[in-house]
PDB file of C-alpha atoms and ligand atoms in Angstrom:
ATOM      1  CA  MET A   6      89.881  75.423 135.358  1.00 83.00           C
ATOM      2  CA  ALA A   7      92.620  77.292 133.437  1.00 95.00           C
ATOM      3  CA  LEU A   8      91.311  79.438 130.346  1.00 98.00           C
ATOM      4  CA  LEU A   9      93.396  78.032 127.752  1.00 98.00           C
ATOM      5  CA  GLU A  10      95.476  74.809 128.391  1.00 98.00           C
ATOM      6  CA  VAL A  11      98.090  74.031 125.511  1.00 98.00           C
ATOM      7  CA  THR A  12      99.154  70.245 126.005  1.00 98.00           C
ATOM      8  CA  ASN A  13     101.866  68.409 124.266  1.00 98.00           C
ATOM      9  CA  LEU A  14     101.565  70.269 121.209  1.00 98.00           C
ATOM     10  CA  THR A  15     103.567  69.894 118.205  1.00 98.00           C
ATOM     11  CA  LYS A  16     103.937  71.674 115.030  1.00 98.00           C
ATOM     12  CA  ARG A  17     106.701  70.788 112.351  1.00 98.00           C
ATOM     13  CA  PHE A  18     107.063  72.407 108.942  1.00 97.00           C
ATOM     14  CA  GLY A  19     108.942  69.772 106.736  1.00 95.00           C
ATOM     15  CA  GLY A  20     111.734  68.548 108.320  1.00 94.00           C
ATOM     16  CA  LEU A  21     111.654  71.690 110.963  1.00 97.00           C
ATOM     17  CA  THR A  22     110.193  71.575 114.588  1.00 98.00           C
ATOM     18  CA  ALA A  23     108.712  74.883 115.108  1.00 98.00           C
ATOM     19  CA  ASN A  24     107.187  73.421 118.042  1.00 98.00           C
ATOM     20  CA  GLN A  25     107.929  70.486 120.233  1.00 98.00           C
ATOM     21  CA  SER A  26     105.414  68.744 122.199  1.00 98.00           C
ATOM     22  CA  ILE A  27     104.424  72.270 124.224  1.00 98.00           C
ATOM     23  CA  SER A  28     102.532  72.000 127.205  1.00 98.00           C
ATOM     24  CA  PHE A  29     101.635  75.217 129.165  1.00 98.00           C
ATOM     25  CA  GLN A  30      98.134  76.625 130.865  1.00 98.00           C
ATOM     26  CA  VAL A  31      97.235  80.396 131.469  1.00 98.00           C
ATOM     27  CA  SER A  32      94.416  80.919 133.659  1.00 97.00           C
ATOM     28  CA  GLU A  33      91.571  83.652 133.453  1.00 97.00           C
ATOM     29  CA  GLY A  34      93.215  87.534 134.894  1.00 97.00           C
ATOM     30  CA  GLU A  35      96.291  86.346 134.264  1.00 97.00           C
ATOM     31  CA  MET A  36      99.235  88.236 132.053  1.00 97.00           C
ATOM     32  CA  LEU A  37     101.573  85.640 131.002  1.00 98.00           C
ATOM     33  CA  GLY A  38     105.351  86.215 128.438  1.00 97.00           C
ATOM     34  CA  LEU A  39     106.776  84.432 125.976  1.00 97.00           C
ATOM     35  CA  ILE A  40     109.719  84.766 125.361  1.00 96.00           C
ATOM     36  CA  GLY A  41     113.142  82.858 123.577  1.00 95.00           C
ATOM     37  CA  PRO A  42     115.333  84.465 120.568  1.00 94.00           C
ATOM     38  CA  ASN A  43     114.239  84.942 117.091  1.00 94.00           C
ATOM     39  CA  GLY A  44     113.300  81.644 115.330  1.00 96.00           C
ATOM     40  CA  ALA A  45     111.980  79.563 118.468  1.00 97.00           C
ATOM     41  CA  GLY A  46     108.494  79.147 118.042  1.00 98.00           C
ATOM     42  CA  LYS A  47     107.046  82.426 119.397  1.00 97.00           C
ATOM     43  CA  THR A  48     104.868  83.376 116.783  1.00 96.00           C
ATOM     44  CA  THR A  49     103.974  80.033 115.022  1.00 97.00           C
ATOM     45  CA  LEU A  50     102.881  78.749 118.819  1.00 98.00           C
ATOM     46  CA  PHE A  51     100.642  81.826 118.615  1.00 97.00           C
ATOM     47  CA  ASN A  52      99.540  80.638 115.246  1.00 96.00           C
ATOM     48  CA  CYS A  53      98.514  77.507 116.223  1.00 97.00           C
ATOM     49  CA  ILE A  54      96.484  78.195 119.115  1.00 98.00           C
ATOM     50  CA  ALA A  55      94.011  80.760 117.413  1.00 96.00           C
ATOM     51  CA  GLY A  56      93.896  78.056 114.116  1.00 95.00           C
ATOM     52  CA  LEU A  57      96.060  79.790 111.591  1.00 94.00           C
ATOM     53  CA  HIS A  58      98.136  76.502 111.252  1.00 94.00           C
ATOM     54  CA  PRO A  59      96.738  72.853 111.469  1.00 95.00           C
ATOM     55  CA  ILE A  60      98.878  71.896 114.341  1.00 97.00           C
ATOM     56  CA  ASP A  61     100.420  67.714 114.052  1.00 98.00           C
ATOM     57  CA  GLU A  62     100.642  66.578 118.008  1.00 98.00           C
ATOM     58  CA  GLY A  63      98.374  67.527 120.940  1.00 98.00           C
ATOM     59  CA  THR A  64      95.690  69.722 122.090  1.00 98.00           C
ATOM     60  CA  VAL A  65      94.381  73.219 122.489  1.00 98.00           C
ATOM     61  CA  ARG A  66      91.419  73.938 124.752  1.00 98.00           C
ATOM     62  CA  PHE A  67      90.041  77.069 125.333  1.00 98.00           C
ATOM     63  CA  ASN A  68      87.408  78.206 128.705  1.00 96.00           C
ATOM     64  CA  GLY A  69      86.701  74.376 128.446  1.00 95.00           C
ATOM     65  CA  ALA A  70      86.260  73.245 125.343  1.00 97.00           C
ATOM     66  CA  ASP A  71      88.937  71.466 123.024  1.00 98.00           C
ATOM     67  CA  ILE A  72      89.326  74.015 119.874  1.00 98.00           C
ATOM     68  CA  THR A  73      92.034  71.690 118.357  1.00 97.00           C
ATOM     69  CA  ARG A  74      90.832  71.312 115.213  1.00 95.00           C
ATOM     70  CA  LEU A  75      88.936  74.468 115.208  1.00 96.00           C
ATOM     71  CA  SER A  76      89.221  77.261 112.047  1.00 94.00           C
ATOM     72  CA  SER A  77      90.643  81.061 113.153  1.00 91.00           C
ATOM     73  CA  HIS A  78      87.061  82.506 112.900  1.00 89.00           C
ATOM     74  CA  GLU A  79      85.344  79.948 115.194  1.00 92.00           C
ATOM     75  CA  ILE A  80      87.886  80.432 117.637  1.00 94.00           C
ATOM     76  CA  ALA A  81      87.751  84.329 117.830  1.00 91.00           C
ATOM     77  CA  ARG A  82      84.077  84.026 118.016  1.00 91.00           C
ATOM     78  CA  LEU A  83      85.077  81.994 121.320  1.00 94.00           C
ATOM     79  CA  GLY A  84      86.526  85.217 122.580  1.00 95.00           C
ATOM     80  CA  LEU A  85      90.241  84.242 121.752  1.00 96.00           C
ATOM     81  CA  ALA A  86      91.807  87.452 119.744  1.00 93.00           C
ATOM     82  CA  ARG A  87      95.607  88.202 118.581  1.00 88.00           C
ATOM     83  CA  THR A  88      97.113  91.058 116.888  1.00 80.00           C
ATOM     84  CA  PHE A  89      99.897  90.283 114.717  1.00 63.00           C
ATOM     85  CA  GLN A  90     104.042  91.177 114.420  1.00 51.00           C
ATOM     86  CA  ILE A  91     103.117  92.082 110.993  1.00 49.00           C
ATOM     87  CA  MET A  92     100.460  94.939 110.534  1.00 49.00           C
ATOM     88  CA  VAL A  93      97.394  93.799 108.288  1.00 54.00           C
ATOM     89  CA  ALA A  94      95.406  97.583 108.698  1.00 55.00           C
ATOM     90  CA  SER A  95      92.965  98.199 106.760  1.00 61.00           C
ATOM     91  CA  GLY A  96      93.969 100.777 104.326  1.00 64.00           C
ATOM     92  CA  ASP A  97      90.598 102.327 103.424  1.00 77.00           C
ATOM     93  CA  LEU A  98      89.249 102.414 106.185  1.00 85.00           C
ATOM     94  CA  ASN A  99      89.449 104.790 109.579  1.00 91.00           C
ATOM     95  CA  VAL A 100      90.631 103.486 112.673  1.00 92.00           C
ATOM     96  CA  LEU A 101      87.026 103.810 114.170  1.00 94.00           C
ATOM     97  CA  GLU A 102      86.275 101.915 111.184  1.00 92.00           C
ATOM     98  CA  ASN A 103      88.649  99.337 111.291  1.00 90.00           C
ATOM     99  CA  ILE A 104      87.591  98.953 115.060  1.00 91.00           C
ATOM    100  CA  MET A 105      84.439  98.371 114.225  1.00 92.00           C
ATOM    101  CA  VAL A 106      84.494  95.420 111.944  1.00 88.00           C
ATOM    102  CA  GLY A 107      85.912  93.764 115.368  1.00 88.00           C
ATOM    103  CA  CYS A 108      82.698  94.579 117.024  1.00 92.00           C
ATOM    104  CA  PHE A 109      80.472  93.266 113.353  1.00 90.00           C
ATOM    105  CA  MET A 110      81.615  89.822 115.086  1.00 88.00           C
ATOM    106  CA  HIS A 111      79.322  90.012 117.665  1.00 90.00           C
ATOM    107  CA  THR A 112      76.374  92.619 116.530  1.00 93.00           C
ATOM    108  CA  ALA A 113      74.937  93.315 113.114  1.00 95.00           C
ATOM    109  CA  SER A 114      73.767  96.945 114.055  1.00 97.00           C
ATOM    110  CA  ARG A 115      76.215  99.660 112.970  1.00 96.00           C
ATOM    111  CA  MET A 116      75.194 102.137 115.446  1.00 97.00           C
ATOM    112  CA  ARG A 117      75.895  99.566 118.171  1.00 97.00           C
ATOM    113  CA  ALA A 118      79.291  98.405 116.508  1.00 96.00           C
ATOM    114  CA  LYS A 119      79.790 102.090 116.577  1.00 97.00           C
ATOM    115  CA  ALA A 120      78.931 102.990 120.189  1.00 97.00           C
ATOM    116  CA  GLU A 121      81.055 100.047 121.361  1.00 97.00           C
ATOM    117  CA  ALA A 122      84.315 101.111 119.274  1.00 96.00           C
ATOM    118  CA  GLN A 123      83.887 104.253 120.671  1.00 97.00           C
ATOM    119  CA  ARG A 124      83.760 103.797 123.479  1.00 96.00           C
ATOM    120  CA  ILE A 125      87.143 101.187 123.405  1.00 96.00           C
ATOM    121  CA  LEU A 126      88.657 104.046 121.681  1.00 95.00           C
ATOM    122  CA  LYS A 127      87.784 106.369 124.967  1.00 95.00           C
ATOM    123  CA  GLU A 128      89.224 103.136 127.176  1.00 93.00           C
ATOM    124  CA  LEU A 129      92.591 103.203 125.612  1.00 92.00           C
ATOM    125  CA  GLU A 130      92.792 107.414 125.324  1.00 91.00           C
ATOM    126  CA  LEU A 131      92.698 106.820 121.865  1.00 92.00           C
ATOM    127  CA  SER A 132      89.195 108.786 120.586  1.00 94.00           C
ATOM    128  CA  ASP A 133      91.317 111.655 119.130  1.00 95.00           C
ATOM    129  CA  LEU A 134      92.431 109.253 116.365  1.00 94.00           C
ATOM    130  CA  GLY A 135      89.106 108.042 115.312  1.00 94.00           C
ATOM    131  CA  GLY A 136      88.828 109.494 111.952  1.00 94.00           C
ATOM    132  CA  TYR A 137      92.235 108.749 110.933  1.00 93.00           C
ATOM    133  CA  LEU A 138      93.797 106.203 108.509  1.00 91.00           C
ATOM    134  CA  VAL A 139      96.111 103.890 110.288  1.00 86.00           C
ATOM    135  CA  SER A 140      98.187 104.165 107.875  1.00 84.00           C
ATOM    136  CA  GLU A 141      98.589 108.091 108.258  1.00 87.00           C
ATOM    137  CA  LEU A 142      99.244 107.391 111.706  1.00 89.00           C
ATOM    138  CA  PRO A 143     103.137 106.969 113.396  1.00 90.00           C
ATOM    139  CA  VAL A 144     103.887 103.092 114.110  1.00 88.00           C
ATOM    140  CA  ALA A 145     103.555 103.471 118.404  1.00 89.00           C
ATOM    141  CA  ALA A 146      99.494 104.856 117.445  1.00 90.00           C
ATOM    142  CA  GLN A 147      99.307 101.734 114.257  1.00 88.00           C
ATOM    143  CA  LYS A 148     100.054  99.542 117.854  1.00 89.00           C
ATOM    144  CA  ARG A 149      97.373 100.834 119.804  1.00 90.00           C
ATOM    145  CA  VAL A 150      95.006 100.537 117.285  1.00 89.00           C
ATOM    146  CA  ALA A 151      96.089  96.933 116.216  1.00 89.00           C
ATOM    147  CA  MET A 152      94.858  96.504 119.836  1.00 92.00           C
ATOM    148  CA  ALA A 153      91.609  97.970 119.572  1.00 92.00           C
ATOM    149  CA  THR A 154      90.846  96.519 117.027  1.00 90.00           C
ATOM    150  CA  ALA A 155      91.239  92.539 118.138  1.00 91.00           C
ATOM    151  CA  LEU A 156      89.425  94.415 121.334  1.00 94.00           C
ATOM    152  CA  GLY A 157      85.940  95.174 119.577  1.00 92.00           C
ATOM    153  CA  THR A 158      85.886  91.661 118.923  1.00 91.00           C
ATOM    154  CA  ARG A 159      85.187  91.284 122.921  1.00 93.00           C
ATOM    155  CA  PRO A 160      88.021  88.530 123.711  1.00 95.00           C
ATOM    156  CA  ARG A 161      88.741  87.068 127.104  1.00 97.00           C
ATOM    157  CA  LEU A 162      91.921  86.515 125.498  1.00 97.00           C
ATOM    158  CA  LEU A 163      94.321  88.690 123.842  1.00 97.00           C
ATOM    159  CA  LEU A 164      97.302  87.744 122.319  1.00 96.00           C
ATOM    160  CA  LEU A 165      99.785  89.741 121.832  1.00 95.00           C
ATOM    161  CA  ASP A 166     103.089  89.893 119.022  1.00 93.00           C
ATOM    162  CA  GLU A 167     105.722  92.289 119.859  1.00 91.00           C
ATOM    163  CA  VAL A 168     103.433  94.983 120.040  1.00 89.00           C
ATOM    164  CA  ALA A 169     106.394  96.934 121.709  1.00 90.00           C
ATOM    165  CA  ALA A 170     109.488  96.048 118.530  1.00 88.00           C
ATOM    166  CA  GLY A 171     110.495  98.933 116.743  1.00 88.00           C
ATOM    167  CA  LEU A 172     109.661 101.923 119.326  1.00 92.00           C
ATOM    168  CA  ASN A 173     111.437 104.160 121.135  1.00 93.00           C
ATOM    169  CA  PRO A 174     111.504 103.974 124.977  1.00 93.00           C
ATOM    170  CA  SER A 175     109.478 106.522 125.593  1.00 94.00           C
ATOM    171  CA  GLU A 176     106.726 105.290 122.947  1.00 93.00           C
ATOM    172  CA  ILE A 177     107.180 101.022 124.524  1.00 93.00           C
ATOM    173  CA  GLU A 178     106.413 102.865 128.573  1.00 93.00           C
ATOM    174  CA  GLY A 179     103.011 104.239 126.715  1.00 92.00           C
ATOM    175  CA  ILE A 180     102.398 101.173 125.252  1.00 93.00           C
ATOM    176  CA  THR A 181     102.771  99.419 128.372  1.00 94.00           C
ATOM    177  CA  ALA A 182     100.274 101.324 130.041  1.00 93.00           C
ATOM    178  CA  THR A 183      97.790 100.473 127.455  1.00 93.00           C
ATOM    179  CA  ILE A 184      98.273  96.548 128.008  1.00 95.00           C
ATOM    180  CA  HIS A 185      98.726  97.095 131.901  1.00 95.00           C
ATOM    181  CA  ARG A 186      95.028  99.071 130.938  1.00 94.00           C
ATOM    182  CA  ILE A 187      93.348  96.799 129.191  1.00 96.00           C
ATOM    183  CA  HIS A 188      94.528  93.669 130.946  1.00 96.00           C
ATOM    184  CA  ALA A 189      93.694  95.529 134.880  1.00 95.00           C
ATOM    185  CA  GLN A 190      90.573  97.892 133.866  1.00 92.00           C
ATOM    186  CA  MET A 191      89.291  95.635 130.970  1.00 93.00           C
ATOM    187  CA  GLY A 192      89.922  92.374 133.302  1.00 95.00           C
ATOM    188  CA  VAL A 193      91.121  90.722 129.065  1.00 97.00           C
ATOM    189  CA  THR A 194      93.484  87.541 130.072  1.00 98.00           C
ATOM    190  CA  ILE A 195      96.564  88.529 128.091  1.00 98.00           C
ATOM    191  CA  MET A 196      99.766  86.479 126.627  1.00 97.00           C
ATOM    192  CA  LEU A 197     101.898  88.724 125.106  1.00 96.00           C
ATOM    193  CA  ILE A 198     105.363  87.553 123.297  1.00 96.00           C
ATOM    194  CA  GLU A 199     108.552  90.622 123.600  1.00 93.00           C
ATOM    195  CA  HIS A 200     111.802  91.065 123.294  1.00 89.00           C
ATOM    196  CA  VAL A 201     111.915  94.095 125.501  1.00 89.00           C
ATOM    197  CA  MET A 202     112.287  92.603 128.782  1.00 87.00           C
ATOM    198  CA  GLU A 203     112.037  95.667 131.227  1.00 86.00           C
ATOM    199  CA  MET A 204     108.932  95.189 129.889  1.00 91.00           C
ATOM    200  CA  VAL A 205     108.169  91.751 129.885  1.00 91.00           C
ATOM    201  CA  MET A 206     109.537  92.194 133.563  1.00 88.00           C
ATOM    202  CA  ASN A 207     107.308  94.667 134.209  1.00 89.00           C
ATOM    203  CA  LEU A 208     104.095  92.837 133.472  1.00 95.00           C
ATOM    204  CA  SER A 209     104.013  89.876 133.491  1.00 96.00           C
ATOM    205  CA  GLN A 210     103.121  87.589 136.002  1.00 95.00           C
ATOM    206  CA  ARG A 211     104.587  84.587 135.050  1.00 97.00           C
ATOM    207  CA  VAL A 212     107.085  83.715 131.442  1.00 97.00           C
ATOM    208  CA  VAL A 213     107.030  81.171 129.730  1.00 97.00           C
ATOM    209  CA  VAL A 214     110.618  80.534 127.310  1.00 97.00           C
ATOM    210  CA  LEU A 215     111.002  78.820 124.427  1.00 97.00           C
ATOM    211  CA  ASP A 216     114.226  77.684 122.444  1.00 97.00           C
ATOM    212  CA  TYR A 217     114.374  75.674 119.658  1.00 97.00           C
ATOM    213  CA  GLY A 218     110.737  75.212 119.827  1.00 98.00           C
ATOM    214  CA  GLN A 219     111.106  73.603 123.221  1.00 98.00           C
ATOM    215  CA  LYS A 220     109.890  74.851 125.842  1.00 98.00           C
ATOM    216  CA  ILE A 221     113.244  75.270 128.434  1.00 97.00           C
ATOM    217  CA  ALA A 222     111.765  77.042 131.489  1.00 97.00           C
ATOM    218  CA  GLU A 223     108.510  78.678 132.635  1.00 97.00           C
ATOM    219  CA  GLY A 224     107.890  80.665 135.709  1.00 97.00           C
ATOM    220  CA  ASP A 225     108.151  83.719 138.041  1.00 95.00           C
ATOM    221  CA  PRO A 226     109.975  86.310 135.910  1.00 93.00           C
ATOM    222  CA  ARG A 227     112.332  87.364 138.781  1.00 92.00           C
ATOM    223  CA  PHE A 228     113.536  83.484 138.754  1.00 93.00           C
ATOM    224  CA  VAL A 229     113.377  82.537 135.260  1.00 93.00           C
ATOM    225  CA  VAL A 230     116.066  85.288 134.583  1.00 90.00           C
ATOM    226  CA  LYS A 231     118.590  83.841 136.861  1.00 90.00           C
ATOM    227  CA  ASP A 232     117.650  80.152 135.200  1.00 93.00           C
ATOM    228  CA  PRO A 233     121.026  78.737 133.413  1.00 92.00           C
ATOM    229  CA  ASN A 234     119.822  77.510 130.225  1.00 93.00           C
ATOM    230  CA  VAL A 235     117.393  80.801 129.960  1.00 93.00           C
ATOM    231  CA  ILE A 236     120.725  82.941 130.375  1.00 91.00           C
ATOM    232  CA  LYS A 237     122.402  81.030 127.581  1.00 91.00           C
ATOM    233  CA  ALA A 238     119.980  80.147 125.261  1.00 91.00           C
ATOM    234  CA  TYR A 239     118.515  84.021 125.160  1.00 89.00           C
ATOM    235  CA  LEU A 240     119.600  86.359 127.617  1.00 84.00           C
ATOM    236  CA  GLY A 241     123.396  86.088 127.270  1.00 85.00           C
ATOM    237  CA  GLU A 242     125.620  86.486 130.724  1.00 73.00           C
ATOM    238  CA  ARG A 243     125.940  90.212 130.087  1.00 73.00           C
ATOM    239  CA  TYR A 244     121.900  90.555 131.035  1.00 77.00           C
ATOM    240  CA  ALA A 245     122.897  88.277 134.037  1.00 73.00           C
ATOM    241  CA  LYS A 246     125.513  90.267 135.186  1.00 75.00           C
ATOM    242  CA  GLU A 247     124.080  93.831 134.426  1.00 77.00           C
ATOM    243  CA  HIS A 248     121.050  92.554 136.954  1.00 76.00           C
ATOM    244  CA  ALA A 249     122.141  90.653 139.074  1.00 68.00           C
TER     245      ALA A 249
HETATM  246  N1  ADP B 326     104.632  79.147 108.040  1.00 83.60           N
HETATM  247  C1  ADP B 326     106.460  79.179 107.565  1.00 83.60           C
HETATM  248  N2  ADP B 326     106.484  77.953 106.973  1.00 83.60           N
HETATM  249  C2  ADP B 326     108.121  77.148 107.097  1.00 83.60           C
HETATM  250  N3  ADP B 326     108.576  77.265 108.224  1.00 83.60           N
HETATM  251  C3  ADP B 326     108.204  78.317 109.164  1.00 83.60           C
HETATM  252  C4  ADP B 326     107.573  79.016 108.705  1.00 83.60           C
HETATM  253  N4  ADP B 326     106.517  79.766 109.561  1.00 83.60           N
HETATM  254  C5  ADP B 326     107.553  79.672 110.646  1.00 83.60           C
HETATM  255  N5  ADP B 326     108.694  79.005 110.270  1.00 83.60           N
HETATM  256  C6  ADP B 326     109.720  78.141 110.693  1.00 83.60           C
HETATM  257  O1  ADP B 326     109.503  77.806 112.585  1.00 83.60           O
HETATM  258  C7  ADP B 326     110.488  77.983 112.997  1.00 83.60           C
HETATM  259  C8  ADP B 326     109.829  79.659 114.286  1.00 83.60           C
HETATM  260  O2  ADP B 326     109.663  80.669 113.633  1.00 83.60           O
HETATM  261  P1  ADP B 326     108.574  81.420 114.198  1.00 83.60           P
HETATM  262  O3  ADP B 326     107.552  80.721 114.882  1.00 83.60           O
HETATM  263  O4  ADP B 326     108.850  82.210 113.553  1.00 83.60           O
HETATM  264  O5  ADP B 326     109.656  82.133 115.561  1.00 83.60           O
HETATM  265  P2  ADP B 326     109.661  83.038 116.176  1.00 83.60           P
HETATM  266  O6  ADP B 326     108.228  83.905 116.849  1.00 83.60           O
HETATM  267  O7  ADP B 326     109.974  82.928 117.802  1.00 83.60           O
HETATM  268  O8  ADP B 326     110.974  84.309 115.901  1.00 83.60           O
HETATM  269  C9  ADP B 326     111.991  79.611 112.413  1.00 83.60           C
HETATM  270  O9  ADP B 326     112.719  78.293 111.785  1.00 83.60           O
HETATM  271  C10 ADP B 326     110.619  79.710 111.153  1.00 83.60           C
HETATM  272  O10 ADP B 326     111.710  79.779 109.705  1.00 83.60           O
HETATM  273 MG1   MG B 327     108.095  85.734 115.622  1.00 83.60          MG
END
């Protein structure tokens, strides 16, 4: 059984079809990349899966249950978490407290929430940051804190939306290692939207490609990047030549 099963999902904004009858599955333990040009409908797809947008057609099943009509809060409780492309950090809380907010979803005990938040920080090698306000941190650290905050909810599936955007190459290396650790050591299934192709190629076992709201390719990233439709829609001829 797939952990996530999206079937014929369609989402319209007025006359614009942002997601057109999209189907795919994610297996437990998998890391799936979601790529495509700006405006292709990637973030919308995440929002539909996570219950932030009502969908027009189709179904979303998570861990065997139909979650299509559930609220984002109910979906989070079932173990599906997401980070946002644009960071929403609580300004008055420090890093540790931010992560504790997620932990309060499954415990009412402040002591337990704190212990778990500390464990997550340690696991991600971020223990030094616990006392800082999120707004005080450099962007790269903020992105890692965003992932740590999502982990506080104990997700089985984590949706990551462009966590490497705006980072330099060494920061990208660091965040790639963090994602790898969340996947391999913490055992979280991950779906990842990313424009940094090297990162997608290194991390993803499989990729889904969107263009104008439609799924145009799916499969092993090594084959998908050679697909003429993907080159035309997204990667460009130059990428194809450089990586031939
Ligand atoms: N809340 C919204 N209201 C109206 N149109 C939207 C909304 N969110 C996204 N769109 C439109 O849907 C399309 C897909 O956007 P998005 O999912 O953000 O693409 P991506 O994440 O792939 O860059 C774009 O044309 C965008 O302008
Ligand atoms: Mg987006």
